[in-house]
């Protein structure tokens, strides 16, 4: 796919930035990733789920040593992605699974639950 070929370098670049040592870079990378997922669509959503979502889950984990603003941003993105993409497409259910994992850690209150 031509679209897939265009998305691969974007995902690779953003994955590197999400793993950056600088918290500001990590947060900006998550925000840019979110924008790409909205603007580019399914191919980007699917590749981000496979290649970046596991890292974002780690970033949201309160037992890991990430600054609270990075953890908060990761948590916010997982909540948003579960809301936007975690519903009907079986290929994207990983977003809802990530949300459920964070919920099991106690990171979401009852009013933040997805239905």
PDB file as gemmi writes it, atoms N, CA and C in Angstrom:
CRYST1    1.000    1.000    1.000  90.00  90.00  90.00 P 1                      
ATOM      1  N   UNK A   1       0.826  -1.198   0.000  1.00  0.00           N  
ATOM      2  CA  UNK A   1       0.000   0.000   0.000  1.00  0.00           C  
ATOM      3  C   UNK A   1       0.867   1.257   0.000  1.00  0.00           C  
ATOM      4  N   UNK A   2       0.492   2.205  -0.784  1.00  0.00           N  
ATOM      5  CA  UNK A   2       1.211   3.480  -0.808  1.00  0.00           C  
ATOM      6  C   UNK A   2       1.051   4.212   0.519  1.00  0.00           C  
ATOM      7  N   UNK A   3      -0.186   4.197   1.065  1.00  0.00           N  
ATOM      8  CA  UNK A   3      -0.442   4.874   2.337  1.00  0.00           C  
ATOM      9  C   UNK A   3       0.379   4.250   3.460  1.00  0.00           C  
ATOM     10  N   UNK A   4       0.469   2.919   3.459  1.00  0.00           N  
ATOM     11  CA  UNK A   4       1.246   2.233   4.473  1.00  0.00           C  
ATOM     12  C   UNK A   4       2.722   2.625   4.402  1.00  0.00           C  
ATOM     13  N   UNK A   5       3.228   2.753   3.191  1.00  0.00           N  
ATOM     14  CA  UNK A   5       4.615   3.158   3.004  1.00  0.00           C  
ATOM     15  C   UNK A   5       4.894   4.556   3.512  1.00  0.00           C  
ATOM     16  N   UNK A   6       3.894   5.403   3.476  1.00  0.00           N  
ATOM     17  CA  UNK A   6       4.045   6.759   4.001  1.00  0.00           C  
ATOM     18  C   UNK A   6       3.944   6.795   5.523  1.00  0.00           C  
ATOM     19  N   UNK A   7       3.158   5.897   6.077  1.00  0.00           N  
ATOM     20  CA  UNK A   7       2.936   5.889   7.529  1.00  0.00           C  
ATOM     21  C   UNK A   7       4.117   5.278   8.272  1.00  0.00           C  
ATOM     22  N   UNK A   8       4.759   4.272   7.691  1.00  0.00           N  
ATOM     23  CA  UNK A   8       5.864   3.579   8.372  1.00  0.00           C  
ATOM     24  C   UNK A   8       6.945   4.530   8.900  1.00  0.00           C  
ATOM     25  N   UNK A   9       7.466   5.449   8.078  1.00  0.00           N  
ATOM     26  CA  UNK A   9       8.498   6.340   8.618  1.00  0.00           C  
ATOM     27  C   UNK A   9       7.970   7.288   9.695  1.00  0.00           C  
ATOM     28  N   UNK A  10       6.710   7.669   9.606  1.00  0.00           N  
ATOM     29  CA  UNK A  10       6.112   8.534  10.628  1.00  0.00           C  
ATOM     30  C   UNK A  10       6.072   7.792  11.964  1.00  0.00           C  
ATOM     31  N   UNK A  11       5.584   6.555  11.927  1.00  0.00           N  
ATOM     32  CA  UNK A  11       5.487   5.749  13.149  1.00  0.00           C  
ATOM     33  C   UNK A  11       6.874   5.478  13.722  1.00  0.00           C  
ATOM     34  N   UNK A  12       7.824   5.152  12.866  1.00  0.00           N  
ATOM     35  CA  UNK A  12       9.190   4.888  13.335  1.00  0.00           C  
ATOM     36  C   UNK A  12       9.781   6.124  14.011  1.00  0.00           C  
ATOM     37  N   UNK A  13       9.601   7.280  13.392  1.00  0.00           N  
ATOM     38  CA  UNK A  13      10.111   8.534  13.962  1.00  0.00           C  
ATOM     39  C   UNK A  13       9.457   8.827  15.310  1.00  0.00           C  
ATOM     40  N   UNK A  14       8.124   8.735  15.348  1.00  0.00           N  
ATOM     41  CA  UNK A  14       7.412   9.054  16.586  1.00  0.00           C  
ATOM     42  C   UNK A  14       7.707   8.045  17.691  1.00  0.00           C  
ATOM     43  N   UNK A  15       7.905   6.786  17.330  1.00  0.00           N  
ATOM     44  CA  UNK A  15       8.268   5.776  18.329  1.00  0.00           C  
ATOM     45  C   UNK A  15       9.582   6.162  19.010  1.00  0.00           C  
ATOM     46  N   UNK A  16      10.540   6.619  18.211  1.00  0.00           N  
ATOM     47  CA  UNK A  16      11.807   7.068  18.780  1.00  0.00           C  
ATOM     48  C   UNK A  16      11.642   8.264  19.697  1.00  0.00           C  
ATOM     49  N   UNK A  17      10.759   9.173  19.330  1.00  0.00           N  
ATOM     50  CA  UNK A  17      10.537  10.369  20.142  1.00  0.00           C  
ATOM     51  C   UNK A  17       9.748  10.050  21.410  1.00  0.00           C  
ATOM     52  N   UNK A  18       8.851   9.071  21.341  1.00  0.00           N  
ATOM     53  CA  UNK A  18       8.108   8.653  22.534  1.00  0.00           C  
ATOM     54  C   UNK A  18       9.065   8.018  23.547  1.00  0.00           C  
ATOM     55  N   UNK A  19      10.164   7.446  23.067  1.00  0.00           N  
ATOM     56  CA  UNK A  19      11.157   6.826  23.937  1.00  0.00           C  
ATOM     57  C   UNK A  19      12.256   7.809  24.368  1.00  0.00           C  
ATOM     58  N   UNK A  20      12.132   9.059  24.018  1.00  0.00           N  
ATOM     59  CA  UNK A  20      13.167  10.054  24.285  1.00  0.00           C  
ATOM     60  C   UNK A  20      13.395  10.238  25.792  1.00  0.00           C  
ATOM     61  N   UNK A  21      14.570  10.709  26.142  1.00  0.00           N  
ATOM     62  CA  UNK A  21      14.902  10.985  27.546  1.00  0.00           C  
ATOM     63  C   UNK A  21      14.239  12.268  28.045  1.00  0.00           C  
ATOM     64  N   UNK A  22      13.929  13.164  27.138  1.00  0.00           N  
ATOM     65  CA  UNK A  22      13.362  14.459  27.509  1.00  0.00           C  
ATOM     66  C   UNK A  22      11.838  14.348  27.626  1.00  0.00           C  
ATOM     67  N   UNK A  23      11.276  14.621  28.807  1.00  0.00           N  
ATOM     68  CA  UNK A  23       9.826  14.523  28.978  1.00  0.00           C  
ATOM     69  C   UNK A  23       9.032  15.418  28.025  1.00  0.00           C  
ATOM     70  N   UNK A  24       9.546  16.591  27.721  1.00  0.00           N  
ATOM     71  CA  UNK A  24       8.844  17.482  26.784  1.00  0.00           C  
ATOM     72  C   UNK A  24       8.739  16.842  25.408  1.00  0.00           C  
ATOM     73  N   UNK A  25       9.806  16.194  24.972  1.00  0.00           N  
ATOM     74  CA  UNK A  25       9.809  15.511  23.676  1.00  0.00           C  
ATOM     75  C   UNK A  25       8.809  14.360  23.678  1.00  0.00           C  
ATOM     76  N   UNK A  26       8.770  13.611  24.768  1.00  0.00           N  
ATOM     77  CA  UNK A  26       7.821  12.499  24.867  1.00  0.00           C  
ATOM     78  C   UNK A  26       6.378  12.996  24.755  1.00  0.00           C  
ATOM     79  N   UNK A  27       6.068  14.067  25.462  1.00  0.00           N  
ATOM     80  CA  UNK A  27       4.705  14.610  25.458  1.00  0.00           C  
ATOM     81  C   UNK A  27       4.340  15.140  24.073  1.00  0.00           C  
ATOM     82  N   UNK A  28       5.241  15.872  23.464  1.00  0.00           N  
ATOM     83  CA  UNK A  28       4.973  16.406  22.120  1.00  0.00           C  
ATOM     84  C   UNK A  28       4.789  15.255  21.135  1.00  0.00           C  
ATOM     85  N   UNK A  29       5.611  14.216  21.242  1.00  0.00           N  
ATOM     86  CA  UNK A  29       5.491  13.062  20.343  1.00  0.00           C  
ATOM     87  C   UNK A  29       4.124  12.394  20.492  1.00  0.00           C  
ATOM     88  N   UNK A  30       3.624  12.276  21.715  1.00  0.00           N  
ATOM     89  CA  UNK A  30       2.295  11.691  21.927  1.00  0.00           C  
ATOM     90  C   UNK A  30       1.207  12.559  21.298  1.00  0.00           C  
ATOM     91  N   UNK A  31       1.350  13.862  21.442  1.00  0.00           N  
ATOM     92  CA  UNK A  31       0.358  14.771  20.863  1.00  0.00           C  
ATOM     93  C   UNK A  31       0.397  14.744  19.333  1.00  0.00           C  
ATOM     94  N   UNK A  32       1.588  14.682  18.762  1.00  0.00           N  
ATOM     95  CA  UNK A  32       1.716  14.590  17.297  1.00  0.00           C  
ATOM     96  C   UNK A  32       1.167  13.243  16.821  1.00  0.00           C  
ATOM     97  N   UNK A  33       1.472  12.175  17.543  1.00  0.00           N  
ATOM     98  CA  UNK A  33       0.935  10.862  17.192  1.00  0.00           C  
ATOM     99  C   UNK A  33      -0.589  10.891  17.184  1.00  0.00           C  
ATOM    100  N   UNK A  34      -1.173  11.491  18.205  1.00  0.00           N  
ATOM    101  CA  UNK A  34      -2.632  11.591  18.281  1.00  0.00           C  
ATOM    102  C   UNK A  34      -3.183  12.328  17.064  1.00  0.00           C  
ATOM    103  N   UNK A  35      -2.554  13.413  16.698  1.00  0.00           N  
ATOM    104  CA  UNK A  35      -2.994  14.196  15.529  1.00  0.00           C  
ATOM    105  C   UNK A  35      -2.870  13.363  14.252  1.00  0.00           C  
ATOM    106  N   UNK A  36      -1.776  12.631  14.095  1.00  0.00           N  
ATOM    107  CA  UNK A  36      -1.592  11.775  12.919  1.00  0.00           C  
ATOM    108  C   UNK A  36      -2.660  10.695  12.856  1.00  0.00           C  
ATOM    109  N   UNK A  37      -2.992  10.125  14.006  1.00  0.00           N  
ATOM    110  CA  UNK A  37      -4.008   9.079  14.030  1.00  0.00           C  
ATOM    111  C   UNK A  37      -5.365   9.619  13.581  1.00  0.00           C  
ATOM    112  N   UNK A  38      -5.665  10.834  13.982  1.00  0.00           N  
ATOM    113  CA  UNK A  38      -6.933  11.459  13.575  1.00  0.00           C  
ATOM    114  C   UNK A  38      -6.898  11.805  12.088  1.00  0.00           C  
ATOM    115  N   UNK A  39      -5.829  12.438  11.639  1.00  0.00           N  
ATOM    116  CA  UNK A  39      -5.754  12.954  10.267  1.00  0.00           C  
ATOM    117  C   UNK A  39      -5.501  11.859   9.227  1.00  0.00           C  
ATOM    118  N   UNK A  40      -4.630  10.912   9.543  1.00  0.00           N  
ATOM    119  CA  UNK A  40      -4.272   9.880   8.565  1.00  0.00           C  
ATOM    120  C   UNK A  40      -5.280   8.735   8.601  1.00  0.00           C  
ATOM    121  N   UNK A  41      -5.731   8.375   9.789  1.00  0.00           N  
ATOM    122  CA  UNK A  41      -6.772   7.374   9.891  1.00  0.00           C  
ATOM    123  C   UNK A  41      -6.297   5.982  10.232  1.00  0.00           C  
ATOM    124  N   UNK A  42      -7.015   5.007   9.700  1.00  0.00           N  
ATOM    125  CA  UNK A  42      -6.905   3.619  10.109  1.00  0.00           C  
ATOM    126  C   UNK A  42      -5.481   3.054  10.041  1.00  0.00           C  
ATOM    127  N   UNK A  43      -4.778   3.276   8.969  1.00  0.00           N  
ATOM    128  CA  UNK A  43      -3.436   2.691   8.825  1.00  0.00           C  
ATOM    129  C   UNK A  43      -2.538   3.181   9.955  1.00  0.00           C  
ATOM    130  N   UNK A  44      -2.611   4.441  10.258  1.00  0.00           N  
ATOM    131  CA  UNK A  44      -1.803   5.011  11.345  1.00  0.00           C  
ATOM    132  C   UNK A  44      -2.270   4.482  12.702  1.00  0.00           C  
ATOM    133  N   UNK A  45      -3.573   4.391  12.899  1.00  0.00           N  
ATOM    134  CA  UNK A  45      -4.124   3.872  14.152  1.00  0.00           C  
ATOM    135  C   UNK A  45      -3.663   2.439  14.391  1.00  0.00           C  
ATOM    136  N   UNK A  46      -3.722   1.628  13.346  1.00  0.00           N  
ATOM    137  CA  UNK A  46      -3.342   0.215  13.453  1.00  0.00           C  
ATOM    138  C   UNK A  46      -1.848   0.072  13.746  1.00  0.00           C  
ATOM    139  N   UNK A  47      -1.027   0.800  13.017  1.00  0.00           N  
ATOM    140  CA  UNK A  47       0.426   0.691  13.218  1.00  0.00           C  
ATOM    141  C   UNK A  47       0.835   1.250  14.584  1.00  0.00           C  
ATOM    142  N   UNK A  48       0.202   2.326  15.014  1.00  0.00           N  
ATOM    143  CA  UNK A  48       0.508   2.888  16.335  1.00  0.00           C  
ATOM    144  C   UNK A  48       0.132   1.903  17.437  1.00  0.00           C  
ATOM    145  N   UNK A  49      -0.969   1.203  17.253  1.00  0.00           N  
ATOM    146  CA  UNK A  49      -1.391   0.207  18.245  1.00  0.00           C  
ATOM    147  C   UNK A  49      -0.321  -0.867  18.405  1.00  0.00           C  
ATOM    148  N   UNK A  50       0.205  -1.327  17.295  1.00  0.00           N  
ATOM    149  CA  UNK A  50       1.198  -2.401  17.334  1.00  0.00           C  
ATOM    150  C   UNK A  50       2.573  -1.927  17.796  1.00  0.00           C  
ATOM    151  N   UNK A  51       2.971  -0.742  17.352  1.00  0.00           N  
ATOM    152  CA  UNK A  51       4.364  -0.333  17.539  1.00  0.00           C  
ATOM    153  C   UNK A  51       4.590   0.646  18.692  1.00  0.00           C  
ATOM    154  N   UNK A  52       3.580   1.416  19.078  1.00  0.00           N  
ATOM    155  CA  UNK A  52       3.791   2.464  20.078  1.00  0.00           C  
ATOM    156  C   UNK A  52       2.935   2.278  21.332  1.00  0.00           C  
ATOM    157  N   UNK A  53       1.743   1.734  21.202  1.00  0.00           N  
ATOM    158  CA  UNK A  53       0.848   1.613  22.349  1.00  0.00           C  
ATOM    159  C   UNK A  53       1.482   0.889  23.549  1.00  0.00           C  
ATOM    160  N   UNK A  54       2.240  -0.206  23.360  1.00  0.00           N  
ATOM    161  CA  UNK A  54       2.848  -0.853  24.535  1.00  0.00           C  
ATOM    162  C   UNK A  54       3.737   0.101  25.339  1.00  0.00           C  
ATOM    163  N   UNK A  55       4.440   0.968  24.650  1.00  0.00           N  
ATOM    164  CA  UNK A  55       5.290   1.948  25.327  1.00  0.00           C  
ATOM    165  C   UNK A  55       4.449   2.978  26.082  1.00  0.00           C  
ATOM    166  N   UNK A  56       3.344   3.387  25.481  1.00  0.00           N  
ATOM    167  CA  UNK A  56       2.473   4.380  26.118  1.00  0.00           C  
ATOM    168  C   UNK A  56       1.854   3.777  27.384  1.00  0.00           C  
ATOM    169  N   UNK A  57       1.525   2.501  27.352  1.00  0.00           N  
ATOM    170  CA  UNK A  57       1.017   1.830  28.548  1.00  0.00           C  
ATOM    171  C   UNK A  57       2.062   1.885  29.662  1.00  0.00           C  
ATOM    172  N   UNK A  58       3.317   1.599  29.332  1.00  0.00           N  
ATOM    173  CA  UNK A  58       4.393   1.686  30.324  1.00  0.00           C  
ATOM    174  C   UNK A  58       4.517   3.093  30.878  1.00  0.00           C  
ATOM    175  N   UNK A  59       4.372   4.078  29.994  1.00  0.00           N  
ATOM    176  CA  UNK A  59       4.501   5.467  30.426  1.00  0.00           C  
ATOM    177  C   UNK A  59       3.406   5.860  31.420  1.00  0.00           C  
ATOM    178  N   UNK A  60       2.247   5.257  31.303  1.00  0.00           N  
ATOM    179  CA  UNK A  60       1.130   5.573  32.190  1.00  0.00           C  
ATOM    180  C   UNK A  60       1.197   4.795  33.503  1.00  0.00           C  
ATOM    181  N   UNK A  61       2.014   3.765  33.554  1.00  0.00           N  
ATOM    182  CA  UNK A  61       2.097   2.902  34.734  1.00  0.00           C  
ATOM    183  C   UNK A  61       2.671   3.677  35.922  1.00  0.00           C  
ATOM    184  N   UNK A  62       1.908   3.780  37.018  1.00  0.00           N  
ATOM    185  CA  UNK A  62       2.395   4.538  38.168  1.00  0.00           C  
ATOM    186  C   UNK A  62       3.610   3.910  38.845  1.00  0.00           C  
ATOM    187  N   UNK A  63       3.893   2.635  38.567  1.00  0.00           N  
ATOM    188  CA  UNK A  63       5.058   1.979  39.160  1.00  0.00           C  
ATOM    189  C   UNK A  63       6.347   2.291  38.406  1.00  0.00           C  
ATOM    190  N   UNK A  64       6.219   2.859  37.223  1.00  0.00           N  
ATOM    191  CA  UNK A  64       7.400   3.219  36.432  1.00  0.00           C  
ATOM    192  C   UNK A  64       7.853   4.632  36.815  1.00  0.00           C  
ATOM    193  N   UNK A  65       9.080   4.929  36.503  1.00  0.00           N  
ATOM    194  CA  UNK A  65       9.677   6.197  36.918  1.00  0.00           C  
ATOM    195  C   UNK A  65       9.579   7.277  35.837  1.00  0.00           C  
ATOM    196  N   UNK A  66       8.365   7.598  35.440  1.00  0.00           N  
ATOM    197  CA  UNK A  66       8.159   8.684  34.486  1.00  0.00           C  
ATOM    198  C   UNK A  66       7.658   9.898  35.241  1.00  0.00           C  
ATOM    199  N   UNK A  67       8.016  11.102  34.783  1.00  0.00           N  
ATOM    200  CA  UNK A  67       7.467  12.306  35.421  1.00  0.00           C  
ATOM    201  C   UNK A  67       5.935  12.277  35.366  1.00  0.00           C  
ATOM    202  N   UNK A  68       5.306  12.865  36.365  1.00  0.00           N  
ATOM    203  CA  UNK A  68       3.842  12.798  36.456  1.00  0.00           C  
ATOM    204  C   UNK A  68       3.168  13.402  35.233  1.00  0.00           C  
ATOM    205  N   UNK A  69       3.746  14.430  34.639  1.00  0.00           N  
ATOM    206  CA  UNK A  69       3.104  15.031  33.457  1.00  0.00           C  
ATOM    207  C   UNK A  69       3.170  14.089  32.246  1.00  0.00           C  
ATOM    208  N   UNK A  70       4.215  13.272  32.156  1.00  0.00           N  
ATOM    209  CA  UNK A  70       4.292  12.272  31.096  1.00  0.00           C  
ATOM    210  C   UNK A  70       3.260  11.179  31.366  1.00  0.00           C  
ATOM    211  N   UNK A  71       3.181  10.725  32.617  1.00  0.00           N  
ATOM    212  CA  UNK A  71       2.182   9.713  32.971  1.00  0.00           C  
ATOM    213  C   UNK A  71       0.769  10.222  32.696  1.00  0.00           C  
ATOM    214  N   UNK A  72       0.505  11.475  33.064  1.00  0.00           N  
ATOM    215  CA  UNK A  72      -0.827  12.056  32.841  1.00  0.00           C  
ATOM    216  C   UNK A  72      -1.162  12.141  31.358  1.00  0.00           C  
ATOM    217  N   UNK A  73      -0.189  12.542  30.549  1.00  0.00           N  
ATOM    218  CA  UNK A  73      -0.420  12.639  29.101  1.00  0.00           C  
ATOM    219  C   UNK A  73      -0.667  11.257  28.512  1.00  0.00           C  
ATOM    220  N   UNK A  74       0.127  10.270  28.923  1.00  0.00           N  
ATOM    221  CA  UNK A  74      -0.057   8.900  28.428  1.00  0.00           C  
ATOM    222  C   UNK A  74      -1.440   8.379  28.818  1.00  0.00           C  
ATOM    223  N   UNK A  75      -1.830   8.614  30.051  1.00  0.00           N  
ATOM    224  CA  UNK A  75      -3.149   8.191  30.529  1.00  0.00           C  
ATOM    225  C   UNK A  75      -4.254   8.863  29.707  1.00  0.00           C  
ATOM    226  N   UNK A  76      -4.110  10.156  29.483  1.00  0.00           N  
ATOM    227  CA  UNK A  76      -5.110  10.907  28.704  1.00  0.00           C  
ATOM    228  C   UNK A  76      -5.218  10.367  27.283  1.00  0.00           C  
ATOM    229  N   UNK A  77      -4.077  10.051  26.676  1.00  0.00           N  
ATOM    230  CA  UNK A  77      -4.090   9.538  25.308  1.00  0.00           C  
ATOM    231  C   UNK A  77      -4.740   8.155  25.242  1.00  0.00           C  
ATOM    232  N   UNK A  78      -4.426   7.302  26.198  1.00  0.00           N  
ATOM    233  CA  UNK A  78      -5.033   5.964  26.200  1.00  0.00           C  
ATOM    234  C   UNK A  78      -6.540   6.079  26.368  1.00  0.00           C  
ATOM    235  N   UNK A  79      -6.979   6.948  27.253  1.00  0.00           N  
ATOM    236  CA  UNK A  79      -8.419   7.159  27.433  1.00  0.00           C  
ATOM    237  C   UNK A  79      -9.047   7.635  26.126  1.00  0.00           C  
ATOM    238  N   UNK A  80      -8.404   8.616  25.506  1.00  0.00           N  
ATOM    239  CA  UNK A  80      -8.929   9.184  24.248  1.00  0.00           C  
ATOM    240  C   UNK A  80      -8.965   8.130  23.142  1.00  0.00           C  
ATOM    241  N   UNK A  81      -7.874   7.379  22.996  1.00  0.00           N  
ATOM    242  CA  UNK A  81      -7.797   6.385  21.927  1.00  0.00           C  
ATOM    243  C   UNK A  81      -8.804   5.258  22.144  1.00  0.00           C  
ATOM    244  N   UNK A  82      -9.010   4.861  23.398  1.00  0.00           N  
ATOM    245  CA  UNK A  82     -10.025   3.839  23.676  1.00  0.00           C  
ATOM    246  C   UNK A  82     -11.399   4.364  23.276  1.00  0.00           C  
ATOM    247  N   UNK A  83     -11.631   5.634  23.561  1.00  0.00           N  
ATOM    248  CA  UNK A  83     -12.909   6.255  23.221  1.00  0.00           C  
ATOM    249  C   UNK A  83     -13.100   6.338  21.706  1.00  0.00           C  
ATOM    250  N   UNK A  84     -12.053   6.738  20.999  1.00  0.00           N  
ATOM    251  CA  UNK A  84     -12.161   6.939  19.551  1.00  0.00           C  
ATOM    252  C   UNK A  84     -12.056   5.645  18.738  1.00  0.00           C  
ATOM    253  N   UNK A  85     -11.179   4.737  19.161  1.00  0.00           N  
ATOM    254  CA  UNK A  85     -10.835   3.604  18.295  1.00  0.00           C  
ATOM    255  C   UNK A  85     -11.107   2.235  18.907  1.00  0.00           C  
ATOM    256  N   UNK A  86     -11.443   2.171  20.191  1.00  0.00           N  
ATOM    257  CA  UNK A  86     -11.529   0.886  20.882  1.00  0.00           C  
ATOM    258  C   UNK A  86     -12.844   0.161  20.761  1.00  0.00           C  
ATOM    259  N   UNK A  87     -13.715   0.636  19.915  1.00  0.00           N  
ATOM    260  CA  UNK A  87     -15.056   0.092  19.864  1.00  0.00           C  
ATOM    261  C   UNK A  87     -15.254  -1.106  18.967  1.00  0.00           C  
ATOM    262  N   UNK A  88     -15.491  -0.874  17.699  1.00  0.00           N  
ATOM    263  CA  UNK A  88     -16.035  -1.919  16.840  1.00  0.00           C  
ATOM    264  C   UNK A  88     -15.010  -2.709  16.028  1.00  0.00           C  
ATOM    265  N   UNK A  89     -13.928  -2.090  15.633  1.00  0.00           N  
ATOM    266  CA  UNK A  89     -12.963  -2.779  14.774  1.00  0.00           C  
ATOM    267  C   UNK A  89     -12.089  -3.718  15.600  1.00  0.00           C  
ATOM    268  N   UNK A  90     -12.135  -5.034  15.340  1.00  0.00           N  
ATOM    269  CA  UNK A  90     -11.333  -5.974  16.129  1.00  0.00           C  
ATOM    270  C   UNK A  90      -9.830  -5.702  16.038  1.00  0.00           C  
ATOM    271  N   UNK A  91      -9.383  -5.101  14.953  1.00  0.00           N  
ATOM    272  CA  UNK A  91      -7.957  -4.793  14.804  1.00  0.00           C  
ATOM    273  C   UNK A  91      -7.501  -3.680  15.742  1.00  0.00           C  
ATOM    274  N   UNK A  92      -8.456  -2.911  16.259  1.00  0.00           N  
ATOM    275  CA  UNK A  92      -8.100  -1.779  17.116  1.00  0.00           C  
ATOM    276  C   UNK A  92      -8.539  -1.981  18.566  1.00  0.00           C  
ATOM    277  N   UNK A  93      -8.983  -3.174  18.917  1.00  0.00           N  
ATOM    278  CA  UNK A  93      -9.436  -3.419  20.284  1.00  0.00           C  
ATOM    279  C   UNK A  93      -8.325  -3.259  21.318  1.00  0.00           C  
ATOM    280  N   UNK A  94      -7.087  -3.265  20.871  1.00  0.00           N  
ATOM    281  CA  UNK A  94      -5.962  -3.052  21.781  1.00  0.00           C  
ATOM    282  C   UNK A  94      -6.051  -1.745  22.530  1.00  0.00           C  
ATOM    283  N   UNK A  95      -6.698  -0.749  21.949  1.00  0.00           N  
ATOM    284  CA  UNK A  95      -6.856   0.530  22.644  1.00  0.00           C  
ATOM    285  C   UNK A  95      -7.782   0.378  23.843  1.00  0.00           C  
ATOM    286  N   UNK A  96      -8.863  -0.375  23.687  1.00  0.00           N  
ATOM    287  CA  UNK A  96      -9.766  -0.612  24.810  1.00  0.00           C  
ATOM    288  C   UNK A  96      -9.099  -1.515  25.841  1.00  0.00           C  
ATOM    289  N   UNK A  97      -8.329  -2.481  25.378  1.00  0.00           N  
ATOM    290  CA  UNK A  97      -7.598  -3.359  26.293  1.00  0.00           C  
ATOM    291  C   UNK A  97      -6.617  -2.547  27.134  1.00  0.00           C  
ATOM    292  N   UNK A  98      -5.936  -1.595  26.513  1.00  0.00           N  
ATOM    293  CA  UNK A  98      -5.002  -0.730  27.242  1.00  0.00           C  
ATOM    294  C   UNK A  98      -5.749   0.088  28.293  1.00  0.00           C  
ATOM    295  N   UNK A  99      -6.886   0.623  27.911  1.00  0.00           N  
ATOM    296  CA  UNK A  99      -7.706   1.386  28.855  1.00  0.00           C  
ATOM    297  C   UNK A  99      -8.110   0.501  30.037  1.00  0.00           C  
ATOM    298  N   UNK A 100      -8.546  -0.722  29.743  1.00  0.00           N  
ATOM    299  CA  UNK A 100      -8.969  -1.639  30.810  1.00  0.00           C  
ATOM    300  C   UNK A 100      -7.805  -1.976  31.740  1.00  0.00           C  
ATOM    301  N   UNK A 101      -6.613  -2.097  31.178  1.00  0.00           N  
ATOM    302  CA  UNK A 101      -5.428  -2.368  32.001  1.00  0.00           C  
ATOM    303  C   UNK A 101      -5.167  -1.205  32.954  1.00  0.00           C  
ATOM    304  N   UNK A 102      -5.240   0.014  32.457  1.00  0.00           N  
ATOM    305  CA  UNK A 102      -5.034   1.185  33.306  1.00  0.00           C  
ATOM    306  C   UNK A 102      -6.143   1.303  34.345  1.00  0.00           C  
ATOM    307  N   UNK A 103      -7.347   0.963  33.962  1.00  0.00           N  
ATOM    308  CA  UNK A 103      -8.469   0.997  34.901  1.00  0.00           C  
ATOM    309  C   UNK A 103      -8.246  -0.013  36.027  1.00  0.00           C  
ATOM    310  N   UNK A 104      -7.707  -1.183  35.685  1.00  0.00           N  
ATOM    311  CA  UNK A 104      -7.416  -2.198  36.697  1.00  0.00           C  
ATOM    312  C   UNK A 104      -6.345  -1.715  37.678  1.00  0.00           C  
ATOM    313  N   UNK A 105      -5.474  -0.824  37.226  1.00  0.00           N  
ATOM    314  CA  UNK A 105      -4.455  -0.232  38.095  1.00  0.00           C  
ATOM    315  C   UNK A 105      -5.044   0.870  38.973  1.00  0.00           C  
ATOM    316  N   UNK A 106      -6.316   1.208  38.737  1.00  0.00           N  
ATOM    317  CA  UNK A 106      -6.966   2.268  39.511  1.00  0.00           C  
ATOM    318  C   UNK A 106      -6.719   3.665  38.979  1.00  0.00           C  
ATOM    319  N   UNK A 107      -6.342   3.773  37.708  1.00  0.00           N  
ATOM    320  CA  UNK A 107      -6.012   5.083  37.150  1.00  0.00           C  
ATOM    321  C   UNK A 107      -7.213   5.848  36.618  1.00  0.00           C  
ATOM    322  N   UNK A 108      -8.368   5.190  36.505  1.00  0.00           N  
ATOM    323  CA  UNK A 108      -9.572   5.870  36.038  1.00  0.00           C  
ATOM    324  C   UNK A 108     -10.663   5.724  37.074  1.00  0.00           C  
ATOM    325  N   UNK A 109     -11.352   6.824  37.336  1.00  0.00           N  
ATOM    326  CA  UNK A 109     -12.488   6.792  38.251  1.00  0.00           C  
ATOM    327  C   UNK A 109     -13.703   6.273  37.501  1.00  0.00           C  
ATOM    328  N   UNK A 110     -14.734   5.916  38.257  1.00  0.00           N  
ATOM    329  CA  UNK A 110     -15.949   5.354  37.657  1.00  0.00           C  
ATOM    330  C   UNK A 110     -16.560   6.260  36.595  1.00  0.00           C  
ATOM    331  N   UNK A 111     -16.533   7.579  36.811  1.00  0.00           N  
ATOM    332  CA  UNK A 111     -17.146   8.475  35.820  1.00  0.00           C  
ATOM    333  C   UNK A 111     -16.334   8.543  34.520  1.00  0.00           C  
ATOM    334  N   UNK A 112     -15.132   8.021  34.554  1.00  0.00           N  
ATOM    335  CA  UNK A 112     -14.305   8.007  33.350  1.00  0.00           C  
ATOM    336  C   UNK A 112     -14.430   6.697  32.574  1.00  0.00           C  
ATOM    337  N   UNK A 113     -15.300   5.821  33.006  1.00  0.00           N  
ATOM    338  CA  UNK A 113     -15.430   4.525  32.346  1.00  0.00           C  
ATOM    339  C   UNK A 113     -16.016   4.645  30.962  1.00  0.00           C  
ATOM    340  N   UNK A 114     -15.557   3.765  30.107  1.00  0.00           N  
ATOM    341  CA  UNK A 114     -16.122   3.659  28.757  1.00  0.00           C  
ATOM    342  C   UNK A 114     -17.223   2.627  28.783  1.00  0.00           C  
ATOM    343  N   UNK A 115     -18.199   2.823  27.912  1.00  0.00           N  
ATOM    344  CA  UNK A 115     -19.273   1.827  27.862  1.00  0.00           C  
ATOM    345  C   UNK A 115     -19.135   0.965  26.631  1.00  0.00           C  
TER     346      UNK A 115                                                      
END                                                                             
